[in-house]
mmCIF file of C-alpha atoms in Angstrom:
data_model
loop_
_atom_site.group_PDB
_atom_site.id
_atom_site.type_symbol
_atom_site.label_atom_id
_atom_site.label_comp_id
_atom_site.label_asym_id
_atom_site.label_seq_id
_atom_site.Cartn_x
_atom_site.Cartn_y
_atom_site.Cartn_z
ATOM 1 C CA UNK A 1 282.734 -92.913 6.656
ATOM 2 C CA UNK A 2 279.032 -94.949 6.604
ATOM 3 C CA UNK A 3 276.479 -94.805 4.302
ATOM 4 C CA UNK A 4 273.683 -97.208 4.615
ATOM 5 C CA UNK A 5 272.583 -96.740 0.652
ATOM 6 C CA UNK A 6 271.270 -94.198 -2.192
ATOM 7 C CA UNK A 7 268.405 -92.735 -0.678
ATOM 8 C CA UNK A 8 267.261 -90.061 -3.656
ATOM 9 C CA UNK A 9 267.891 -89.170 -6.698
ATOM 10 C CA UNK A 10 267.335 -85.781 -7.515
ATOM 11 C CA UNK A 11 266.169 -84.603 -11.240
ATOM 12 C CA UNK A 12 265.369 -81.324 -12.707
ATOM 13 C CA UNK A 13 262.032 -81.290 -15.345
ATOM 14 C CA UNK A 14 261.129 -79.901 -18.264
ATOM 15 C CA UNK A 15 256.840 -81.296 -16.940
ATOM 16 C CA UNK A 16 257.210 -81.423 -13.583
ATOM 17 C CA UNK A 17 253.828 -82.945 -13.614
ATOM 18 C CA UNK A 18 253.619 -85.165 -16.666
ATOM 19 C CA UNK A 19 257.013 -86.826 -14.790
ATOM 20 C CA UNK A 20 254.579 -86.798 -11.612
ATOM 21 C CA UNK A 21 252.543 -89.482 -13.688
ATOM 22 C CA UNK A 22 254.887 -90.736 -16.189
ATOM 23 C CA UNK A 23 256.611 -91.824 -12.209
ATOM 24 C CA UNK A 24 253.812 -93.021 -10.035
ATOM 25 C CA UNK A 25 251.265 -94.442 -13.232
ATOM 26 C CA UNK A 26 253.736 -95.973 -14.891
ATOM 27 C CA UNK A 27 256.247 -97.158 -12.446
ATOM 28 C CA UNK A 28 254.458 -97.078 -9.918
ATOM 29 C CA UNK A 29 256.090 -94.735 -7.283
ATOM 30 C CA UNK A 30 253.847 -93.240 -3.978
ATOM 31 C CA UNK A 31 253.791 -89.265 -3.565
ATOM 32 C CA UNK A 32 254.822 -88.927 0.138
ATOM 33 C CA UNK A 33 254.775 -84.988 -0.555
ATOM 34 C CA UNK A 34 254.200 -82.241 -3.692
ATOM 35 C CA UNK A 35 254.945 -78.680 -3.535
ATOM 36 C CA UNK A 36 252.564 -76.659 -6.562
ATOM 37 C CA UNK A 37 253.445 -73.354 -5.875
ATOM 38 C CA UNK A 38 257.682 -73.290 -5.270
ATOM 39 C CA UNK A 39 257.776 -77.287 -6.878
ATOM 40 C CA UNK A 40 259.184 -79.975 -6.409
ATOM 41 C CA UNK A 41 257.130 -83.537 -6.497
ATOM 42 C CA UNK A 42 259.411 -85.734 -3.444
ATOM 43 C CA UNK A 43 257.946 -89.972 -4.517
ATOM 44 C CA UNK A 44 258.738 -93.149 -3.064
ATOM 45 C CA UNK A 45 258.988 -97.134 -3.729
ATOM 46 C CA UNK A 46 258.690 -98.191 -0.406
ATOM 47 C CA UNK A 47 259.367 -96.679 3.351
ATOM 48 C CA UNK A 48 262.081 -93.689 2.819
ATOM 49 C CA UNK A 49 259.810 -90.319 3.164
ATOM 50 C CA UNK A 50 261.325 -90.319 -0.872
ATOM 51 C CA UNK A 51 263.517 -91.741 -3.546
ATOM 52 C CA UNK A 52 262.719 -89.208 -6.390
ATOM 53 C CA UNK A 53 262.356 -86.246 -6.651
ATOM 54 C CA UNK A 54 261.185 -84.161 -9.627
ATOM 55 C CA UNK A 55 260.514 -80.237 -10.063
ATOM 56 C CA UNK A 56 260.960 -77.885 -12.817
ATOM 57 C CA UNK A 57 261.613 -75.190 -11.059
ATOM 58 C CA UNK A 58 258.191 -73.088 -11.161
ATOM 59 C CA UNK A 59 258.230 -71.044 -8.287
ATOM 60 C CA UNK A 60 262.493 -70.699 -9.018
ATOM 61 C CA UNK A 61 263.608 -67.163 -7.277
ATOM 62 C CA UNK A 62 265.277 -64.790 -9.858
ATOM 63 C CA UNK A 63 263.078 -66.751 -12.106
ATOM 64 C CA UNK A 64 267.094 -68.105 -13.925
ATOM 65 C CA UNK A 65 265.996 -72.016 -15.544
ATOM 66 C CA UNK A 66 267.806 -74.172 -15.806
ATOM 67 C CA UNK A 67 268.004 -77.398 -18.649
ATOM 68 C CA UNK A 68 266.024 -80.338 -17.643
ATOM 69 C CA UNK A 69 268.857 -83.723 -15.507
ATOM 70 C CA UNK A 70 270.587 -84.834 -12.986
ATOM 71 C CA UNK A 71 270.484 -82.489 -9.768
ATOM 72 C CA UNK A 72 271.463 -84.861 -8.120
ATOM 73 C CA UNK A 73 272.515 -88.203 -5.486
ATOM 74 C CA UNK A 74 271.911 -88.497 -2.468
ATOM 75 C CA UNK A 75 273.569 -90.877 0.052
ATOM 76 C CA UNK A 76 272.181 -91.638 3.745
ATOM 77 C CA UNK A 77 272.687 -92.059 7.168
ATOM 78 C CA UNK A 78 271.317 -94.489 9.754
ATOM 79 C CA UNK A 79 272.342 -91.601 12.738
ATOM 80 C CA UNK A 80 273.359 -88.088 13.456
ATOM 81 C CA UNK A 81 277.385 -89.059 15.026
ATOM 82 C CA UNK A 82 276.717 -91.011 11.410
ATOM 83 C CA UNK A 83 276.373 -87.518 9.640
ATOM 84 C CA UNK A 84 278.992 -86.223 11.794
ATOM 85 C CA UNK A 85 281.779 -88.464 10.728
ATOM 86 C CA UNK A 86 281.038 -88.091 7.017
ATOM 87 C CA UNK A 87 280.932 -84.571 7.521
ATOM 88 C CA UNK A 88 283.928 -84.742 8.951
ATOM 89 C CA UNK A 89 285.789 -87.148 6.498
ATOM 90 C CA UNK A 90 284.410 -84.414 3.928
ATOM 91 C CA UNK A 91 286.633 -81.554 5.068
ATOM 92 C CA UNK A 92 289.223 -85.265 6.074
ATOM 93 C CA UNK A 93 289.982 -85.410 2.402
ATOM 94 C CA UNK A 94 289.381 -81.620 1.680
ATOM 95 C CA UNK A 95 285.831 -81.551 -0.068
ATOM 96 C CA UNK A 96 284.269 -78.262 0.188
ATOM 97 C CA UNK A 97 280.771 -78.729 1.558
ATOM 98 C CA UNK A 98 278.916 -76.157 -0.318
ATOM 99 C CA UNK A 99 275.941 -76.011 1.879
ATOM 100 C CA UNK A 100 273.680 -77.976 4.953
ATOM 101 C CA UNK A 101 269.744 -78.021 5.344
ATOM 102 C CA UNK A 102 267.995 -78.793 8.578
ATOM 103 C CA UNK A 103 264.480 -80.628 5.655
ATOM 104 C CA UNK A 104 261.818 -81.144 9.478
ATOM 105 C CA UNK A 105 262.234 -84.334 8.359
ATOM 106 C CA UNK A 106 265.521 -85.219 7.560
ATOM 107 C CA UNK A 107 269.494 -83.318 7.651
ATOM 108 C CA UNK A 108 271.890 -82.337 4.384
ATOM 109 C CA UNK A 109 274.987 -81.753 3.781
ATOM 110 C CA UNK A 110 275.582 -81.430 0.466
ATOM 111 C CA UNK A 111 279.106 -80.949 -2.042
ATOM 112 C CA UNK A 112 280.515 -82.168 -5.415
ATOM 113 C CA UNK A 113 281.612 -85.476 -6.927
ATOM 114 C CA UNK A 114 285.695 -83.643 -8.854
ATOM 115 C CA UNK A 115 283.712 -83.265 -12.350
ATOM 116 C CA UNK A 116 281.304 -81.263 -10.433
ATOM 117 C CA UNK A 117 278.088 -84.015 -10.235
ATOM 118 C CA UNK A 118 275.799 -82.924 -6.812
ATOM 119 C CA UNK A 119 275.568 -85.553 -4.645
ATOM 120 C CA UNK A 120 274.024 -84.952 -0.389
ATOM 121 C CA UNK A 121 274.281 -87.333 2.373
ATOM 122 C CA UNK A 122 271.422 -87.174 4.764
ATOM 123 C CA UNK A 123 270.167 -88.058 7.710
ATOM 124 C CA UNK A 124 266.765 -88.720 7.906
ATOM 125 C CA UNK A 125 264.821 -89.203 11.045
ATOM 126 C CA UNK A 126 262.995 -92.956 11.379
ATOM 127 C CA UNK A 127 259.394 -93.543 9.820
ATOM 128 C CA UNK A 128 259.378 -90.086 8.272
ATOM 129 C CA UNK A 129 257.411 -91.121 6.070
ATOM 130 C CA UNK A 130 255.412 -92.195 7.859
ATOM 131 C CA UNK A 131 255.565 -89.562 10.352
ATOM 132 C CA UNK A 132 255.549 -86.866 7.312
ATOM 133 C CA UNK A 133 252.911 -88.444 5.080
ATOM 134 C CA UNK A 134 251.503 -85.725 2.036
ATOM 135 C CA UNK A 135 254.269 -83.462 3.600
ATOM 136 C CA UNK A 136 256.416 -81.618 5.503
ATOM 137 C CA UNK A 137 255.911 -77.837 4.479
ATOM 138 C CA UNK A 138 257.986 -76.054 3.772
ATOM 139 C CA UNK A 139 260.584 -75.322 6.546
ATOM 140 C CA UNK A 140 263.680 -76.017 5.483
ATOM 141 C CA UNK A 141 266.708 -73.907 7.312
ATOM 142 C CA UNK A 142 269.678 -73.797 6.351
ATOM 143 C CA UNK A 143 272.182 -74.791 8.693
ATOM 144 C CA UNK A 144 276.106 -73.237 9.119
ATOM 145 C CA UNK A 145 279.167 -75.054 8.112
ATOM 146 C CA UNK A 146 282.609 -74.805 8.380
ATOM 147 C CA UNK A 147 286.206 -75.117 6.880
ATOM 148 C CA UNK A 148 289.049 -77.380 7.274
ATOM 149 C CA UNK A 149 291.089 -76.531 10.266
ATOM 150 C CA UNK A 150 287.267 -74.609 11.730
ATOM 151 C CA UNK A 151 285.598 -76.022 14.559
ATOM 152 C CA UNK A 152 282.229 -78.174 13.428
ATOM 153 C CA UNK A 153 278.897 -76.492 13.754
ATOM 154 C CA UNK A 154 277.103 -76.972 16.794
ATOM 155 C CA UNK A 155 274.372 -78.751 15.175
ATOM 156 C CA UNK A 156 276.425 -82.007 13.809
ATOM 157 C CA UNK A 157 276.595 -82.991 18.180
ATOM 158 C CA UNK A 158 272.783 -82.979 18.839
ATOM 159 C CA UNK A 159 272.711 -87.051 18.830
ATOM 160 C CA UNK A 160 268.668 -86.652 19.598
ATOM 161 C CA UNK A 161 267.899 -84.684 16.924
ATOM 162 C CA UNK A 162 265.167 -84.409 16.757
ATOM 163 C CA UNK A 163 264.117 -83.918 20.297
ATOM 164 C CA UNK A 164 261.142 -85.307 21.024
ATOM 165 C CA UNK A 165 259.421 -81.741 22.251
ATOM 166 C CA UNK A 166 260.522 -80.225 18.611
ATOM 167 C CA UNK A 167 259.571 -83.257 16.369
ATOM 168 C CA UNK A 168 255.841 -82.935 17.690
ATOM 169 C CA UNK A 169 256.413 -79.230 17.226
ATOM 170 C CA UNK A 170 257.155 -79.747 13.192
ATOM 171 C CA UNK A 171 253.905 -82.320 12.971
ATOM 172 C CA UNK A 172 252.262 -80.352 14.746
ATOM 173 C CA UNK A 173 253.088 -76.727 12.420
ATOM 174 C CA UNK A 174 253.212 -78.499 9.268
ATOM 175 C CA UNK A 175 251.293 -76.297 5.954
ATOM 176 C CA UNK A 176 250.541 -79.909 3.561
#
């Protein structure tokens, strides 16, 4: 598996607006995307789309509240091929993949460590921050996952993801 770095950390907070103010004003983060209706502020310290995500759970389906704390840490890989290799490695190590998601600018695999801590491995398209400055829209799409011994899902073989026409459409149709 070829993880390149920690990509971002996701925290559940009591008050999203208070946390946004703290991280931007006190620590110098910039907001890359914010969804005031469904919740979530994606902040960056540099060129990547996000370094820190905070959410107080507003707009959650079912209304079930969760306590503040750690949600997951995410590790970045540098290609779809590396994401596929990470997926295979997780299965080879008998690690259950909870789910996978197409987040418009990245594709992600979610799983847990032996203590139940949330982890994510993702591939983010180059220059995502510049391409999607101000937000990607709320278009997260579930991707199929497989179990050990089953064929790998087709999306893992899209080494040219996103194709130029798909990226162009995503940029044209985003809701900011």
